[in-house]
mmCIF file of C-alpha atoms and ligand atoms in Angstrom:
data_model
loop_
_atom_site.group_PDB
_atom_site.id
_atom_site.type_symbol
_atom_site.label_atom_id
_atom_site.label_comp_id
_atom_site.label_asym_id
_atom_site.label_seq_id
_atom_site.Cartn_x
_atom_site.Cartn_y
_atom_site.Cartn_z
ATOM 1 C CA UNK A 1 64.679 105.521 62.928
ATOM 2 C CA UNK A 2 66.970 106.561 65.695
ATOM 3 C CA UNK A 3 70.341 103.964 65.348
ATOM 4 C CA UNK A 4 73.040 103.455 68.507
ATOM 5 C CA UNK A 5 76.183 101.668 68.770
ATOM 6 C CA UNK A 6 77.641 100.508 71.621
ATOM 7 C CA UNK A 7 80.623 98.712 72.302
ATOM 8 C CA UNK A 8 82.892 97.179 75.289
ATOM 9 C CA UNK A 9 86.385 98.303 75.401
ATOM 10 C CA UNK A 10 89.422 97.328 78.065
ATOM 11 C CA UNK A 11 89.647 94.882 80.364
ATOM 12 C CA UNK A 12 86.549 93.499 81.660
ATOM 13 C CA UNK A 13 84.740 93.611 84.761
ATOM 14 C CA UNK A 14 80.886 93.199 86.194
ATOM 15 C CA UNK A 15 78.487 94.667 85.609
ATOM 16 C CA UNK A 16 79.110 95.926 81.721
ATOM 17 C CA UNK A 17 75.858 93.810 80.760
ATOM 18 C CA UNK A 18 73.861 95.208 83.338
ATOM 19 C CA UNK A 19 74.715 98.469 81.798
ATOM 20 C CA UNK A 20 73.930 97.808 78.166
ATOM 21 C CA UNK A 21 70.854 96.657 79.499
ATOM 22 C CA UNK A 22 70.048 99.920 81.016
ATOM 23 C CA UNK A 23 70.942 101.174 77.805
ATOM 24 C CA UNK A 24 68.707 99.030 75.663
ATOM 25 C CA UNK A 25 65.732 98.961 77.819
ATOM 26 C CA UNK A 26 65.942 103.187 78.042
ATOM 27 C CA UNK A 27 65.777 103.270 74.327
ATOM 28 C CA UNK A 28 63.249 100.105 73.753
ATOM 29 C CA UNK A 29 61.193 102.001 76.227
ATOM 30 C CA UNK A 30 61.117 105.052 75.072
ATOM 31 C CA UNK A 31 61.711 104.840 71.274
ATOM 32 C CA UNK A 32 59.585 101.146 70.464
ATOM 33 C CA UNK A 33 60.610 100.155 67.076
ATOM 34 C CA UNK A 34 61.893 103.354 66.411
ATOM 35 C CA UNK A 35 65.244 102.484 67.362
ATOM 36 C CA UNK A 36 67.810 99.730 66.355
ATOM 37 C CA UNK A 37 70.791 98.542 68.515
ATOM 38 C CA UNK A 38 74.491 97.674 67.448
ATOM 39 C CA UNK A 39 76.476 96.087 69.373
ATOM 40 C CA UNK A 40 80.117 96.213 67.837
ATOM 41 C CA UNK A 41 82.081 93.147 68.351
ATOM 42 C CA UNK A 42 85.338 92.854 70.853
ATOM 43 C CA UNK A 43 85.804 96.682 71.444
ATOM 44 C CA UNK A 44 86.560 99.257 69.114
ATOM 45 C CA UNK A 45 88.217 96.262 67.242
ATOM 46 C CA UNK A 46 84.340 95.750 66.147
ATOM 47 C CA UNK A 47 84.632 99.723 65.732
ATOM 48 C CA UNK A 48 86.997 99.329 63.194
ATOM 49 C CA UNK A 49 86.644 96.491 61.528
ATOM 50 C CA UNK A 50 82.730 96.515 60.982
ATOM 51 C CA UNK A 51 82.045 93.387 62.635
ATOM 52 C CA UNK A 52 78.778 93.980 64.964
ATOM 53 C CA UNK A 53 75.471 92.483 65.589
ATOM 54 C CA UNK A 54 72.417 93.988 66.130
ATOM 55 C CA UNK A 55 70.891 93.827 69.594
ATOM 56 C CA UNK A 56 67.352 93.493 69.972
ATOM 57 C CA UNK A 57 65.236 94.030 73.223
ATOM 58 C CA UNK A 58 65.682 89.971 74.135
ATOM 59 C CA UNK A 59 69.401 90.475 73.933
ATOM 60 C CA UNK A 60 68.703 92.644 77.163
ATOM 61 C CA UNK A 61 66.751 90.398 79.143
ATOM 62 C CA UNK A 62 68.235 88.086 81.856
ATOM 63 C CA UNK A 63 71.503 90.062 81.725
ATOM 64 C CA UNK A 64 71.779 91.863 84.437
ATOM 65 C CA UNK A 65 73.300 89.485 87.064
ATOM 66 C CA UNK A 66 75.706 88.235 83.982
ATOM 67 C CA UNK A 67 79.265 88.533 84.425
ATOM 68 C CA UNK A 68 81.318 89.686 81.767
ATOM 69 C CA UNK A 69 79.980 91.218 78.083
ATOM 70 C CA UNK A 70 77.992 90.043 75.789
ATOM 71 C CA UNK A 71 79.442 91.572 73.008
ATOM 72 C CA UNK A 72 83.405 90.594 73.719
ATOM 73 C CA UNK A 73 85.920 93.289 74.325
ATOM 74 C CA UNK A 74 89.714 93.541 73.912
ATOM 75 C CA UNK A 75 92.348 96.048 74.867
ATOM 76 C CA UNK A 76 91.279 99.844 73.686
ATOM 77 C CA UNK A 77 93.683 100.557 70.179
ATOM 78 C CA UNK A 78 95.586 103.078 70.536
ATOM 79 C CA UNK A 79 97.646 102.226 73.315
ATOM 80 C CA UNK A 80 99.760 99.530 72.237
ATOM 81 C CA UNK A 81 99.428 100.023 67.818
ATOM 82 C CA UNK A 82 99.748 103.248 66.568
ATOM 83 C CA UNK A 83 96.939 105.042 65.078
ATOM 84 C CA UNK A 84 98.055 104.153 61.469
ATOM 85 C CA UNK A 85 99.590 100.996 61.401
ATOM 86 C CA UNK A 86 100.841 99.382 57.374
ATOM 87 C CA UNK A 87 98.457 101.734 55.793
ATOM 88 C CA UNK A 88 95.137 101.323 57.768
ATOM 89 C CA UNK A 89 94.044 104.339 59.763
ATOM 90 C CA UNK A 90 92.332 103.210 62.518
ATOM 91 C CA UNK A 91 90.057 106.515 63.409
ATOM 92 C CA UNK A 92 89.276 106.684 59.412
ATOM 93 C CA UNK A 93 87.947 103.032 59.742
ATOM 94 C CA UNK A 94 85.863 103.863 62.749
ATOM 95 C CA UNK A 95 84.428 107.037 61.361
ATOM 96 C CA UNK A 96 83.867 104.926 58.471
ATOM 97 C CA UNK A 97 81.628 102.173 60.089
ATOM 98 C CA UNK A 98 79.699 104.851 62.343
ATOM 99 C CA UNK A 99 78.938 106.743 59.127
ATOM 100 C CA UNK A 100 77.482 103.476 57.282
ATOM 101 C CA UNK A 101 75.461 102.275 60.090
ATOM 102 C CA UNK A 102 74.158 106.489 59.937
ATOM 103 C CA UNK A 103 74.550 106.151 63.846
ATOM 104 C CA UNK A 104 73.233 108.854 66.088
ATOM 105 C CA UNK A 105 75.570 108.258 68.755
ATOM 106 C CA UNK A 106 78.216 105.250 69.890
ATOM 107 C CA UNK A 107 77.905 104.404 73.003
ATOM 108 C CA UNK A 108 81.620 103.331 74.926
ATOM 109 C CA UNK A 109 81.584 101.222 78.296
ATOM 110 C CA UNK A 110 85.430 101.778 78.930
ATOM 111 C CA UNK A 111 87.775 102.926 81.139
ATOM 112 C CA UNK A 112 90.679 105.284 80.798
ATOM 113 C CA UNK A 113 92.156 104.247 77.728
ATOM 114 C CA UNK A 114 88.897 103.537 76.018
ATOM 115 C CA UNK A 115 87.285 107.122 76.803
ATOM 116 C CA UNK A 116 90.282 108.508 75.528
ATOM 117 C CA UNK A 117 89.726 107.412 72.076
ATOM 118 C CA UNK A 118 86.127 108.202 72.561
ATOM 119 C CA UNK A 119 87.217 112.099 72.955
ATOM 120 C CA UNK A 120 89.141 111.500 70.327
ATOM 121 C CA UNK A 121 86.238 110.766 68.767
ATOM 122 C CA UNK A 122 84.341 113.473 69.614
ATOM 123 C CA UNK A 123 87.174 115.665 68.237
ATOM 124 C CA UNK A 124 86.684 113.723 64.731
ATOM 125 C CA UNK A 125 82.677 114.882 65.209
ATOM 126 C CA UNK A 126 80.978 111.879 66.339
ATOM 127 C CA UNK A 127 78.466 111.590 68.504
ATOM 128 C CA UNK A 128 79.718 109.696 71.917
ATOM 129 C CA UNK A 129 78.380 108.948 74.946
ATOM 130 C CA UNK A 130 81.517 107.480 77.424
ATOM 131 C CA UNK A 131 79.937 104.883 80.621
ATOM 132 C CA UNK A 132 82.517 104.536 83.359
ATOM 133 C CA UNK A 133 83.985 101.133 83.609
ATOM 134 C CA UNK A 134 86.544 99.493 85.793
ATOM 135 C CA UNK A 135 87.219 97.732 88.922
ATOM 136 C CA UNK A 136 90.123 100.362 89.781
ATOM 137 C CA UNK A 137 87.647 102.882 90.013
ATOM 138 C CA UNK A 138 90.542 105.406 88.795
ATOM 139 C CA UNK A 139 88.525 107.108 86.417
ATOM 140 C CA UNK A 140 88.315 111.180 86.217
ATOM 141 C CA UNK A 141 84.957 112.221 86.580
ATOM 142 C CA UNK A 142 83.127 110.140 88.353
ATOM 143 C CA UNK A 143 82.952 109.448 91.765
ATOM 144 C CA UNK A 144 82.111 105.842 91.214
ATOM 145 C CA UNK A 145 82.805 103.098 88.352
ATOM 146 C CA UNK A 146 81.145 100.229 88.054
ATOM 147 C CA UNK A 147 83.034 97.012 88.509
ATOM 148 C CA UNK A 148 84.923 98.327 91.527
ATOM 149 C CA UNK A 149 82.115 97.418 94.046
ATOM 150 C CA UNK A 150 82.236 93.978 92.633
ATOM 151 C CA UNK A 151 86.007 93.611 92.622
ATOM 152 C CA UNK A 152 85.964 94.912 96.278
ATOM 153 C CA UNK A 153 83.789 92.125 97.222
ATOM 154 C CA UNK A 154 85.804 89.677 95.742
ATOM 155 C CA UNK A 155 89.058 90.838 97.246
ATOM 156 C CA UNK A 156 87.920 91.628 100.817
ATOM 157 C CA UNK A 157 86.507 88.240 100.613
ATOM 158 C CA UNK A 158 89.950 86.848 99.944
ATOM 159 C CA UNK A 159 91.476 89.042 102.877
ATOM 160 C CA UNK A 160 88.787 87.413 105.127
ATOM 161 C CA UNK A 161 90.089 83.908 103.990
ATOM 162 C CA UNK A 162 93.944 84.496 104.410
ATOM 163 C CA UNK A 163 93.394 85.807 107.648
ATOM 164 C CA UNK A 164 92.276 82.355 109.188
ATOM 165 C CA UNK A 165 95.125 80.418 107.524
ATOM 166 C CA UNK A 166 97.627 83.442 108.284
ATOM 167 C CA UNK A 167 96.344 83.396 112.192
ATOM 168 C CA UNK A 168 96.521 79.425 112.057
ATOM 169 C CA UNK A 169 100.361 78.932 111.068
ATOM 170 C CA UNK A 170 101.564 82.658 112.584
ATOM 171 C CA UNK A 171 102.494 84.028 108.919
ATOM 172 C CA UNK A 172 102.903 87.108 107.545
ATOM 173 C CA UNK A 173 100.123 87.269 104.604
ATOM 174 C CA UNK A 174 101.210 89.749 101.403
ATOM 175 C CA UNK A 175 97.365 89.718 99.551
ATOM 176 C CA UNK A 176 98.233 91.539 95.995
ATOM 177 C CA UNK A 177 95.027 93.367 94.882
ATOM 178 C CA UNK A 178 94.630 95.125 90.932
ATOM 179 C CA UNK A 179 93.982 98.380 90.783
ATOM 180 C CA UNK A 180 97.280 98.887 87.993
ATOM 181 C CA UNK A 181 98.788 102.402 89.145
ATOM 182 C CA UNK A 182 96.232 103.219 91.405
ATOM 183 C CA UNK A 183 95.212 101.920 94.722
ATOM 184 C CA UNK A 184 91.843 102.769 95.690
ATOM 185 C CA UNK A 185 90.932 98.808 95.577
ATOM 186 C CA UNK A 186 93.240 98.368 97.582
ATOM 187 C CA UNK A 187 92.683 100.950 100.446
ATOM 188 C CA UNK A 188 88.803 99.819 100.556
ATOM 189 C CA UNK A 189 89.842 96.309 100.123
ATOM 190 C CA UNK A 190 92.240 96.099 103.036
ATOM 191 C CA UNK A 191 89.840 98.064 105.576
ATOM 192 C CA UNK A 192 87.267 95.771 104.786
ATOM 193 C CA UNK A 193 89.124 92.736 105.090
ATOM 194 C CA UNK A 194 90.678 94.297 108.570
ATOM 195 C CA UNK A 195 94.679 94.407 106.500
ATOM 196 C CA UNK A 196 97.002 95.493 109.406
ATOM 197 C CA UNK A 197 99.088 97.193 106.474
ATOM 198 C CA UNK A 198 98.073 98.729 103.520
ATOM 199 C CA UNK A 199 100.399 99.544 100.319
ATOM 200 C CA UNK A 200 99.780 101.507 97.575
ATOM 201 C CA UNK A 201 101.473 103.038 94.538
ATOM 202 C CA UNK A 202 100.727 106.377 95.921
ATOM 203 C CA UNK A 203 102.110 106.185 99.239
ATOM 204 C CA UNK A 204 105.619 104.584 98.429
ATOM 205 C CA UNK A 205 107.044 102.665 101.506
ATOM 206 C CA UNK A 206 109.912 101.599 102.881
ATOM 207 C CA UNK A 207 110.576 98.181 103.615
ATOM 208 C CA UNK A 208 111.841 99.072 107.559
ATOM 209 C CA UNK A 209 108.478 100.868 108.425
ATOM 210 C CA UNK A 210 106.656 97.781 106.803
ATOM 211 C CA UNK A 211 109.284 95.205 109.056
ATOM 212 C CA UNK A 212 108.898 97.307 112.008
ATOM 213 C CA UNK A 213 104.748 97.325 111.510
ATOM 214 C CA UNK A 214 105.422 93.630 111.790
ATOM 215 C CA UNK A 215 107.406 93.238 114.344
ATOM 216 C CA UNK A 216 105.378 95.951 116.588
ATOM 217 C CA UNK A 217 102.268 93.341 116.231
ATOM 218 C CA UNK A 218 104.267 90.744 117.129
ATOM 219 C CA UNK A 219 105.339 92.843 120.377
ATOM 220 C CA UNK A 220 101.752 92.920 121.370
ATOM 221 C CA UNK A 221 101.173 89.310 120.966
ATOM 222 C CA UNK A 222 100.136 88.932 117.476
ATOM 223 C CA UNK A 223 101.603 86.036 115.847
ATOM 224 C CA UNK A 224 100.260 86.897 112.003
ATOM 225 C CA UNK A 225 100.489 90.167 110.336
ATOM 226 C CA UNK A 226 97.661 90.768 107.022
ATOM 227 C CA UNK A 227 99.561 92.816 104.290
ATOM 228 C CA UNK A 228 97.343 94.628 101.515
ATOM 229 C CA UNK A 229 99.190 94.838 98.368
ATOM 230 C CA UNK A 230 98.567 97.159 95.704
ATOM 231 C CA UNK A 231 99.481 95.463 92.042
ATOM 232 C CA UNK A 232 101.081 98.719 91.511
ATOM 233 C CA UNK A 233 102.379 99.205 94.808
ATOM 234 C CA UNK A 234 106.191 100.812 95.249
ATOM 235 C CA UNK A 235 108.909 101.284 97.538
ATOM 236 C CA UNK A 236 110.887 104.164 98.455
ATOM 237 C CA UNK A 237 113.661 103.442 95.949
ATOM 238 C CA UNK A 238 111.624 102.453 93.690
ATOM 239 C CA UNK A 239 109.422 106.021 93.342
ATOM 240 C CA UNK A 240 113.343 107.557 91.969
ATOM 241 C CA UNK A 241 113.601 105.126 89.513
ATOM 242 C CA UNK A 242 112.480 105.570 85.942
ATOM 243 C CA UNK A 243 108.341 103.794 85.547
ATOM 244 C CA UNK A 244 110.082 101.426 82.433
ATOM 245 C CA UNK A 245 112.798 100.576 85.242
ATOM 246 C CA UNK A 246 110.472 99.742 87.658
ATOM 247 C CA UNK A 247 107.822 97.413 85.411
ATOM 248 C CA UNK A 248 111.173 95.836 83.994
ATOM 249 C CA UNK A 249 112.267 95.226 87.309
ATOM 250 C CA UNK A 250 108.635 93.325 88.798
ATOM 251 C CA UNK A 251 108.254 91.607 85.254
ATOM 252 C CA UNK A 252 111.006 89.565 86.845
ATOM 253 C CA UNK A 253 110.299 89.276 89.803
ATOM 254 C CA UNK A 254 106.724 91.067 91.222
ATOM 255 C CA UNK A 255 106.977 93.348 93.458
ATOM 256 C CA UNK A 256 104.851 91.165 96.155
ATOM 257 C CA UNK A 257 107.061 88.149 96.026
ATOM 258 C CA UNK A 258 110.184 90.229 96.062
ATOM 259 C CA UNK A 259 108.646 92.265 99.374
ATOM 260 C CA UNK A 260 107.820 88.615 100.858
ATOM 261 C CA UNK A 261 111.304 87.463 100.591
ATOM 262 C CA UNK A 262 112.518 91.007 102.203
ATOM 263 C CA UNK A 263 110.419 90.537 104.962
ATOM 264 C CA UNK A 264 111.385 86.863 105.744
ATOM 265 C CA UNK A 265 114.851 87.709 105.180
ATOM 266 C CA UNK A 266 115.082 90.714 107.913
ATOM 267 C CA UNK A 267 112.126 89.762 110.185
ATOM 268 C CA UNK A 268 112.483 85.742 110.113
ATOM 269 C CA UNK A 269 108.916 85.453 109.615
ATOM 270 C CA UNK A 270 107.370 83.150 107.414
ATOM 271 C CA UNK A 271 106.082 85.064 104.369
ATOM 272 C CA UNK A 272 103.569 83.931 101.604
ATOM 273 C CA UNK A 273 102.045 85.529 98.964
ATOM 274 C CA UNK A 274 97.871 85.585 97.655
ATOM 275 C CA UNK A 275 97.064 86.704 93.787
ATOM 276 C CA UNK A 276 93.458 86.468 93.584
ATOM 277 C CA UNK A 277 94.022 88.368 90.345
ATOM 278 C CA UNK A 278 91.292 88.208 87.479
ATOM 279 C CA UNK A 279 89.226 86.858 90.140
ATOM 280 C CA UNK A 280 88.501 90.402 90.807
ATOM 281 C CA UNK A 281 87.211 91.096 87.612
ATOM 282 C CA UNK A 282 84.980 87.896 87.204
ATOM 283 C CA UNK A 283 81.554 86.654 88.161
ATOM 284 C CA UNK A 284 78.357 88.294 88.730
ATOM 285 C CA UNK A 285 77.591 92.395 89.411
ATOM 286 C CA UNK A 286 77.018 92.718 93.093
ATOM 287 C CA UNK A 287 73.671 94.754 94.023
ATOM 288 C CA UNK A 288 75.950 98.084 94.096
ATOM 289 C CA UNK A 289 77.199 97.597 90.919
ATOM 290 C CA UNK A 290 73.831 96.629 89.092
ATOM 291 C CA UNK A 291 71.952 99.389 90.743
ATOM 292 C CA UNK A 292 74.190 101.653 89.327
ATOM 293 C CA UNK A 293 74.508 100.100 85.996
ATOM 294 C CA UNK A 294 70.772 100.575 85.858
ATOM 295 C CA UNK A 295 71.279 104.256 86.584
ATOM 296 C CA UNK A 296 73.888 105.352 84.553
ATOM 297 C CA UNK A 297 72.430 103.194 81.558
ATOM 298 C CA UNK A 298 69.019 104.808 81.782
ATOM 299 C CA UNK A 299 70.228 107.851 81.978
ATOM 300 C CA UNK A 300 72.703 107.143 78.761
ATOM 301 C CA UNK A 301 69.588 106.173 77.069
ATOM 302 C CA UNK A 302 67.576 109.574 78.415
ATOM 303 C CA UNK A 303 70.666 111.966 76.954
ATOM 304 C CA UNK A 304 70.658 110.117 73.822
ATOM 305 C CA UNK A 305 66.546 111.161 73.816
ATOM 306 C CA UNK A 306 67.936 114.801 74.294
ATOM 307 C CA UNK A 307 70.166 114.643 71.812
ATOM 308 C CA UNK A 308 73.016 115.466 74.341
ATOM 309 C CA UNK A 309 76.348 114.004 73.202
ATOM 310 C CA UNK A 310 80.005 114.357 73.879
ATOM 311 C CA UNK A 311 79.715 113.633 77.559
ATOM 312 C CA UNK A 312 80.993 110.716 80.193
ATOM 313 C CA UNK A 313 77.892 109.332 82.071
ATOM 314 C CA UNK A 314 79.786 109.742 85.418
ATOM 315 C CA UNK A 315 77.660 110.055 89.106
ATOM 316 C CA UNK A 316 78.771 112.360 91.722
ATOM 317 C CA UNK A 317 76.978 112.844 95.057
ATOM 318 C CA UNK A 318 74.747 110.244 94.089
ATOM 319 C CA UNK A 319 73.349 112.125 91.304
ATOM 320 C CA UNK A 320 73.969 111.502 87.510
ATOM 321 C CA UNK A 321 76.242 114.161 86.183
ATOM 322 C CA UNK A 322 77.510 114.480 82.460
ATOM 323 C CA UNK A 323 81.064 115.649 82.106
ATOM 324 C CA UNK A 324 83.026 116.701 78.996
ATOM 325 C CA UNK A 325 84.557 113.489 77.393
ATOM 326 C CA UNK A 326 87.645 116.323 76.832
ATOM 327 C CA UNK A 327 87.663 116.992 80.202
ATOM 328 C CA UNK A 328 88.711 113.530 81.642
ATOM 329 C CA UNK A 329 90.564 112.045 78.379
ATOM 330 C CA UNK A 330 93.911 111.189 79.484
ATOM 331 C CA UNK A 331 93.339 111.850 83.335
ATOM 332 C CA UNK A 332 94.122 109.542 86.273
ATOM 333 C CA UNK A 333 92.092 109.698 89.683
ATOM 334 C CA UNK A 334 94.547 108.385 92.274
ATOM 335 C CA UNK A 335 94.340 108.216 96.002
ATOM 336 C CA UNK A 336 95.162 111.356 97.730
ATOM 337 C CA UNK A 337 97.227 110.907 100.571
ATOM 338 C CA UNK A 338 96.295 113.324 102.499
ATOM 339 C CA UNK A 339 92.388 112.555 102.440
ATOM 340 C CA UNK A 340 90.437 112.040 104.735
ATOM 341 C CA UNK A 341 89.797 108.707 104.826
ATOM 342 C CA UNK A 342 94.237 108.019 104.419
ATOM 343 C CA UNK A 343 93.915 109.749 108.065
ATOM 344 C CA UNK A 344 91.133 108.008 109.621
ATOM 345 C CA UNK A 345 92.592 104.873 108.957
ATOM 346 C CA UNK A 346 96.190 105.973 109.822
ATOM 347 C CA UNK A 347 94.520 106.829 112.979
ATOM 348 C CA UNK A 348 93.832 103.222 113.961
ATOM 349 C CA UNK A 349 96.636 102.409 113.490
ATOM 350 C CA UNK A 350 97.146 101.037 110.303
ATOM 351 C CA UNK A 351 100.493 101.384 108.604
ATOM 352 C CA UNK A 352 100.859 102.166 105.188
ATOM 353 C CA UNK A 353 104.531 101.144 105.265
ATOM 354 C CA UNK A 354 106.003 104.925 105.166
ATOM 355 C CA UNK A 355 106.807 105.796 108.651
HETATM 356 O O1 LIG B 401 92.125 97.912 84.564
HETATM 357 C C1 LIG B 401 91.589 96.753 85.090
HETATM 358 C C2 LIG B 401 92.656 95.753 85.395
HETATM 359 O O2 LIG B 401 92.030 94.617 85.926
HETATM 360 C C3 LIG B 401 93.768 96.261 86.307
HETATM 361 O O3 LIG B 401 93.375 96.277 87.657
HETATM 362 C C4 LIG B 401 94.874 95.278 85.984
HETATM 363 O O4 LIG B 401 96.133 95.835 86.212
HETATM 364 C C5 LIG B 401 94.679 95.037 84.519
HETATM 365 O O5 LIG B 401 93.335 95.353 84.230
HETATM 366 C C6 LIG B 401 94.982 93.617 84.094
HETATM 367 O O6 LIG B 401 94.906 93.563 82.729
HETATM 368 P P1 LIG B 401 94.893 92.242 81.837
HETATM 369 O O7 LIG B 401 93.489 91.779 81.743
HETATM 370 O O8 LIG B 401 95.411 92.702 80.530
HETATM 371 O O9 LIG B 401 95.745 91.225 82.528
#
């Protein structure tokens, strides 16, 4: 009898069902009654505290256009608790529940947090397999995540809808998109949805270029401007200042309001704000997202069959490719800004509030 785990770990987003279900149906297919499924409850919480249930080949079917997880999920351990907290050592616990269950391998749908504890892991000699989830799609090794297709859909969709009512009553239009510290939802999001500026944490701007950007559409007859808002977004004075400073600072007062105001305040236009916040994260997997599911469940389920552990499912070029869980544990993908696609769409003019 072959035995998996798997488990859902971080913030939600589509598509993690339609994953699992590549999973399961790999290993149904290819193993028959051979094989038995846990499904660890609410993240590595489930992990730890050995609360699980076991997934059979109907808990698979009709997923795959479900939002959200079947199996719960909450915020990956180790990032808020310490790993020993009054006694209880978290990575004992885990080892402890993998070891009764006599699992072959534990599979983690999780983003960066949650695959770093799954090379950590790996370093305590279990057998992992890491599937790349989140709509920021900031996730090393991998060219893709799923979720982030989704999201995008979701938020372009709200860019499409502000721009009527921002055209309509002649407003300036801040849309803040998630992404955390990273803005690659927000870059796609505000081409798609046709943003006249884009802000990002990784291009800091300055609150003149974005006022000027404003005023220049207004110049050629343009009585609303679309803003794209990174969650994460910063401004020039901002990028000096300490990151505790900074999340202190837009605790109080977010960093999109507080822009808003700036803007009405030195350009006299009317200013309002969009969250569509967990929005982004909700609903069903778009096409995208469930084709690659599929894909990088299968092949979970194929390198399980191989015996090849240790590794995040991650897709580059279109093509499946395994990468050390070691290798991407702790690392951030973030937006160059000198790519090529930060040019092409400087090129159109596009502003991304720095010059
Ligand atoms: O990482 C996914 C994400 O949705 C980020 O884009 C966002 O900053 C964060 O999670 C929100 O987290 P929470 O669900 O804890 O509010």
């Amino acid at each position: 009898m072959v035995r998996v785990g798997m488990l859902t770990s971080g913030g939600d987003c589509q598509s993690l069902n339609a994953t699992m279900r590549g999973i399961g149906k790999g290993l149904f297919n290819y193993y028959g009654d051979g094989v038995e499924i846990i499904g660890f409850l609410e993240g590595y919480r489930g992990l730890m505290y050995n609360e699980y249930k076991k997934l059979t080949p109907r808990d698979f079917s009709g997923i795959l256009d479900e939002g959200g997880t079947i199996l719960g999920t909450s915020r990956q351990p180790f990032k808020m608790m310490r790993v020993i907290e009054d006694g209880f050592d978290k990575v004992a616990a885990m080892k402890r529940t993998y070891k009764a269950h006599k699992l072959d391998c534990l599979c983690v749908l999780g983003g960066n947090g949650s695959q770093k504890t799954s090379a950590l892991l790996k370093e305590e000699g279990l057998n992992v397999l890491g599937l790349p989830k989140t709509i920021d799609n900031d996730l090393w090794g991998t060219d893709m995540t799923f979720g982030f297709q989704s999201a995008l859909n979701i938020a372009t969709e709200a860019i499409d809808c502000i721009h009527t009512t921002a055209a309509s009553h002649g407003r300036v239009f801040i849309i803040e998109v998630m992404g955390h510290k990273v803005g690659e939802l927000t870059l796609h999001a505000g081409v798609a949805g046709g943003a006249d500026i884009i802000l990002i944490p990784e291009i800091p701007y300055h609150i003149d270029a974005v006022c000027k950007a404003i005023q220049k559409r207004e110049e050629e007859g343009k009585n609303f401007t679309i803003i794209a808002m990174a969650e994460g977004a910063i401004n020039t004075d901002e990028a000096k200042m300490k990151k505790k400073e900074v999340e202190k600072k837009h605790a109080e007062l977010p960093a999109s309001f507080e822009l808003a105001a700036r803007i009405q305040e030195l350009t006299g236009c009317e200013a309002r704000v969009t969250v569509p916040g967990h929005t982004q994260r909700g609903g069903r997997p778009c096409p995208y997202d469930r084709v690659l599911s599929t894909r990088l469940g299968a092949a979970a389920a194929m390198m399980i069959e191989k015996g090849k552990f240790g590794y995040l499912v991650g897709i580059h070029n279109n093509e499946i490719t395994p990468v050390p869980l070691e290798d991407i544990a702790g690392k951030l993908k973030m937006v160059d800004p000198k790519s090529d696609i930060i040019k092409q769409i400087r090129s159109i003019g596009i502003s991304f509030g720095d010059e």
